Coordinates of N, CA and C in Angstrom, one line a residue:
M1 N 106.1 -13.3 -65.5 CA 105.8 -14.7 -65.2 C 104.3 -14.8 -65.5
L2 N 103.9 -16.1 -65.8 CA 102.5 -16.3 -66.0 C 101.8 -16.7 -64.7
Y3 N 100.5 -16.3 -64.6 CA 99.7 -16.6 -63.5 C 98.3 -17.1 -63.9
A4 N 97.8 -18.1 -63.2 CA 96.5 -18.7 -63.4 C 95.5 -18.0 -62.4
I5 N 94.5 -17.5 -63.0 CA 93.4 -16.8 -62.2 C 92.2 -17.7 -62.3
I6 N 91.8 -18.4 -61.3 CA 90.8 -19.4 -61.3 C 89.6 -18.9 -60.4
S7 N 88.5 -18.6 -61.1 CA 87.4 -18.0 -60.4 C 86.2 -19.0 -60.3
E8 N 85.6 -19.0 -59.2 CA 84.4 -19.9 -59.0 C 83.2 -19.0 -58.8
D9 N 82.1 -19.3 -59.6 CA 80.9 -18.4 -59.5 C 80.0 -18.8 -58.3
V10 N 79.2 -17.8 -58.0 CA 78.1 -18.1 -57.0 C 77.1 -18.9 -57.8
E11 N 76.1 -19.5 -57.1 CA 75.1 -20.2 -57.8 C 74.2 -19.2 -58.6
N12 N 73.7 -19.7 -59.7 CA 72.9 -18.8 -60.6 C 73.5 -17.5 -60.9
S13 N 74.7 -17.5 -61.3 CA 75.5 -16.3 -61.5 C 75.2 -15.5 -62.8
L14 N 74.5 -16.1 -63.7 CA 74.3 -15.6 -65.0 C 73.7 -14.1 -64.9
E15 N 72.7 -13.9 -64.1 CA 72.1 -12.6 -64.0 C 73.1 -11.6 -63.4
K16 N 74.1 -12.0 -62.7 CA 75.1 -11.1 -62.2 C 76.2 -10.8 -63.2
R17 N 76.4 -11.8 -64.1 CA 77.5 -11.7 -65.1 C 77.0 -10.7 -66.2
I18 N 75.8 -10.9 -66.7 CA 75.4 -10.2 -67.9 C 75.6 -8.6 -67.8
P19 N 75.2 -7.9 -66.8 CA 75.4 -6.5 -66.8 C 76.8 -6.0 -66.8
V20 N 77.8 -6.8 -66.3 CA 79.1 -6.3 -66.1 C 80.1 -7.0 -67.2
R21 N 79.5 -7.8 -68.0 CA 80.3 -8.6 -69.0 C 81.1 -7.6 -69.9
P22 N 80.6 -6.5 -70.4 CA 81.4 -5.7 -71.3 C 82.6 -5.1 -70.6
A23 N 82.5 -4.8 -69.3 CA 83.7 -4.3 -68.6 C 84.7 -5.4 -68.3
H24 N 84.2 -6.6 -68.1 CA 85.0 -7.8 -67.8 C 85.8 -8.1 -69.1
I25 N 85.2 -8.1 -70.3 CA 85.8 -8.3 -71.5 C 86.8 -7.2 -71.9
E26 N 86.5 -6.0 -71.6 CA 87.4 -4.9 -71.9 C 88.7 -5.1 -71.2
R27 N 88.7 -5.5 -70.0 CA 89.9 -5.7 -69.2 C 90.8 -6.8 -69.9
L28 N 90.1 -7.9 -70.3 CA 90.8 -9.0 -70.9 C 91.4 -8.5 -72.3
E29 N 90.7 -7.7 -73.0 CA 91.2 -7.2 -74.3 C 92.4 -6.3 -74.1
L30 N 92.5 -5.6 -73.0 CA 93.7 -4.8 -72.7 C 94.9 -5.7 -72.5
L31 N 94.7 -6.8 -71.8 CA 95.8 -7.8 -71.6 C 96.2 -8.4 -72.9
R32 N 95.2 -8.7 -73.7 CA 95.4 -9.3 -75.0 C 96.2 -8.4 -75.9
D33 N 95.8 -7.1 -76.0 CA 96.4 -6.1 -76.8 C 97.8 -5.8 -76.4
A34 N 98.1 -6.0 -75.1 CA 99.5 -5.8 -74.6 C 100.3 -7.1 -74.8
G35 N 99.8 -8.1 -75.3 CA 100.5 -9.4 -75.6 C 100.7 -10.2 -74.3
R36 N 99.9 -10.0 -73.3 CA 100.1 -10.6 -72.0 C 99.0 -11.7 -71.7
L37 N 98.0 -11.9 -72.5 CA 97.0 -12.9 -72.3 C 97.3 -14.2 -73.1
V38 N 97.3 -15.3 -72.3 CA 97.5 -16.6 -72.9 C 96.2 -17.2 -73.3
L39 N 95.2 -17.2 -72.4 CA 93.9 -17.6 -72.6 C 93.0 -17.1 -71.5
A40 N 91.7 -17.1 -71.9 CA 90.7 -16.7 -70.9 C 89.3 -17.3 -71.4
G41 N 88.5 -17.7 -70.4 CA 87.2 -18.1 -70.8 C 86.4 -18.7 -69.6
P42 N 85.1 -18.8 -69.8 CA 84.3 -19.3 -68.7 C 84.2 -20.8 -68.7
C43 N 83.7 -21.4 -67.6 CA 83.5 -22.8 -67.5 C 82.0 -23.0 -67.5
P44 N 81.4 -23.6 -68.6 CA 80.0 -23.8 -68.7 C 79.5 -24.7 -67.6
A45 N 78.3 -24.5 -67.1 CA 77.7 -25.3 -66.1 C 77.2 -26.6 -66.6
I46 N 77.1 -26.8 -67.9 CA 76.7 -28.1 -68.5 C 77.7 -28.4 -69.6
D47 N 77.6 -29.6 -70.1 CA 78.5 -30.0 -71.1 C 78.1 -29.4 -72.5
S48 N 78.3 -28.1 -72.6 CA 77.9 -27.5 -73.9 C 78.7 -26.2 -74.0
E49 N 79.2 -25.8 -75.2 CA 79.8 -24.5 -75.4 C 78.9 -23.4 -75.2
N50 N 77.6 -23.6 -75.4 CA 76.6 -22.5 -75.2 C 75.6 -23.0 -74.2
P51 N 75.8 -22.8 -72.9 CA 75.0 -23.4 -71.9 C 73.6 -22.7 -71.7
G52 N 73.4 -21.6 -72.4 CA 72.1 -20.9 -72.2 C 71.9 -20.5 -70.8
D53 N 70.6 -20.8 -70.3 CA 70.2 -20.4 -69.0 C 71.0 -21.1 -67.9
A54 N 71.7 -22.3 -68.2 CA 72.4 -23.0 -67.2 C 73.6 -22.2 -66.7
G55 N 74.1 -21.3 -67.6 CA 75.2 -20.4 -67.2 C 76.5 -21.0 -67.0
F56 N 77.3 -20.5 -66.1 CA 78.7 -20.9 -65.9 C 79.0 -21.1 -64.4
T57 N 80.0 -21.9 -64.2 CA 80.5 -22.2 -62.8 C 81.7 -21.4 -62.4
G58 N 82.3 -20.7 -63.4 CA 83.5 -20.0 -63.1 C 84.2 -19.6 -64.3
S59 N 85.5 -19.2 -64.2 CA 86.3 -18.7 -65.3 C 87.8 -19.0 -65.0
I60 N 88.5 -19.1 -66.1 CA 90.0 -19.3 -66.0 C 90.6 -18.2 -66.9
V61 N 91.6 -17.6 -66.3 CA 92.5 -16.6 -67.1 C 93.9 -17.0 -66.8
I62 N 94.7 -17.1 -67.9 CA 96.1 -17.3 -67.7 C 96.8 -16.1 -68.5
A63 N 97.5 -15.3 -67.7 CA 98.1 -14.1 -68.3 C 99.4 -13.8 -67.6
E64 N 100.2 -12.9 -68.2 CA 101.5 -12.5 -67.7 C 101.3 -11.2 -66.8
F65 N 101.9 -11.3 -65.7 CA 102.0 -10.2 -64.7 C 103.4 -10.1 -64.2
S66 N 103.8 -8.9 -63.7 CA 105.1 -8.7 -63.1 C 105.4 -9.6 -61.9
N67 N 104.4 -9.8 -61.1 CA 104.5 -10.7 -59.9 C 103.1 -11.1 -59.4
L68 N 103.2 -11.9 -58.4 CA 101.9 -12.4 -57.8 C 101.0 -11.3 -57.3
E69 N 101.6 -10.3 -56.7 CA 100.8 -9.2 -56.1 C 100.1 -8.5 -57.2
A70 N 100.7 -8.3 -58.4 CA 100.1 -7.6 -59.5 C 99.0 -8.4 -60.1
A71 N 99.2 -9.7 -60.2 CA 98.1 -10.6 -60.7 C 96.9 -10.6 -59.7
Q72 N 97.2 -10.7 -58.4 CA 96.1 -10.7 -57.4 C 95.3 -9.3 -57.5
S73 N 96.1 -8.3 -57.6 CA 95.4 -6.9 -57.7 C 94.5 -6.8 -58.9
W74 N 95.0 -7.3 -60.0 CA 94.2 -7.3 -61.3 C 92.9 -8.2 -61.1
A75 N 93.1 -9.4 -60.5 CA 92.0 -10.3 -60.2 C 91.0 -9.6 -59.3
N76 N 91.4 -9.0 -58.3 CA 90.5 -8.3 -57.3 C 89.7 -7.2 -57.9
A77 N 90.1 -6.7 -59.0 CA 89.4 -5.6 -59.6 C 88.4 -6.0 -60.7
D78 N 88.3 -7.3 -60.9 CA 87.4 -7.9 -61.9 C 86.0 -7.5 -61.7
P79 N 85.3 -7.0 -62.7 CA 83.9 -6.6 -62.5 C 83.0 -7.8 -62.1
Y80 N 83.3 -9.0 -62.5 CA 82.5 -10.1 -62.0 C 82.7 -10.4 -60.5
L81 N 83.8 -10.1 -60.0 CA 84.0 -10.2 -58.5 C 83.3 -9.1 -57.8
I82 N 83.5 -7.9 -58.3 CA 82.9 -6.7 -57.7 C 81.4 -6.8 -57.8
G83 N 80.9 -7.3 -58.9 CA 79.5 -7.4 -59.1 C 78.8 -8.6 -58.5
G84 N 79.5 -9.4 -57.8 CA 79.0 -10.5 -57.0 C 78.8 -11.8 -57.8
A85 N 79.3 -11.9 -59.0 CA 79.2 -13.2 -59.8 C 80.2 -14.2 -59.3
Y86 N 81.3 -13.8 -58.9 CA 82.3 -14.7 -58.4 C 82.2 -14.9 -56.8
A87 N 82.2 -16.1 -56.4 CA 82.2 -16.4 -55.0 C 83.7 -16.4 -54.4
S88 N 84.6 -16.8 -55.3 CA 86.0 -16.8 -54.9 C 86.9 -16.8 -56.1
V89 N 88.1 -16.3 -55.8 CA 89.2 -16.2 -56.9 C 90.5 -16.7 -56.3
T90 N 91.1 -17.6 -57.0 CA 92.4 -18.1 -56.6 C 93.4 -17.6 -57.7
V91 N 94.6 -17.1 -57.2 CA 95.6 -16.7 -58.2 C 96.9 -17.4 -57.8
K92 N 97.5 -18.1 -58.8 CA 98.7 -18.8 -58.5 C 99.7 -18.8 -59.7
P93 N 101.0 -18.9 -59.4 CA 101.9 -18.9 -60.5 C 101.6 -20.1 -61.5
F94 N 101.9 -19.9 -62.7 CA 101.6 -20.9 -63.8 C 102.8 -21.1 -64.7
K95 N 103.2 -22.3 -64.9 CA 104.4 -22.6 -65.8 C 103.8 -23.3 -67.0
K96 N 103.9 -22.6 -68.2 CA 103.4 -23.2 -69.4 C 104.5 -24.2 -69.9
V97 N 104.1 -25.4 -70.2 CA 105.0 -26.4 -70.7 C 104.7 -26.8 -72.2
L98 N 103.4 -27.0 -72.4 CA 102.9 -27.4 -73.8 C 101.7 -26.5 -74.2
P99 N 101.4 -26.2 -75.4 CA 102.2 -26.5 -76.5 C 103.4 -25.6 -76.6

């Protein structure tokens, strides 16, 4: 089943994101390579694809997991959460309808 992982950043999270970004991306690439990643990306803090120093307000990941517990466990191990960039993470079942 698909799960949405919706993360909210702490204020001024950019300096906490940068050092752990490679580990964060590596985990997403593992999901992608296994054919389980639908989409993933950050939410810019301003109306721009490249927000620069404004940074990000959070991230969204939609991926396949065997159950809610597995999705929550994966989310809890995110380097951004462990590194203090995320203030909170919500995991919930997701039903893709379109496209």
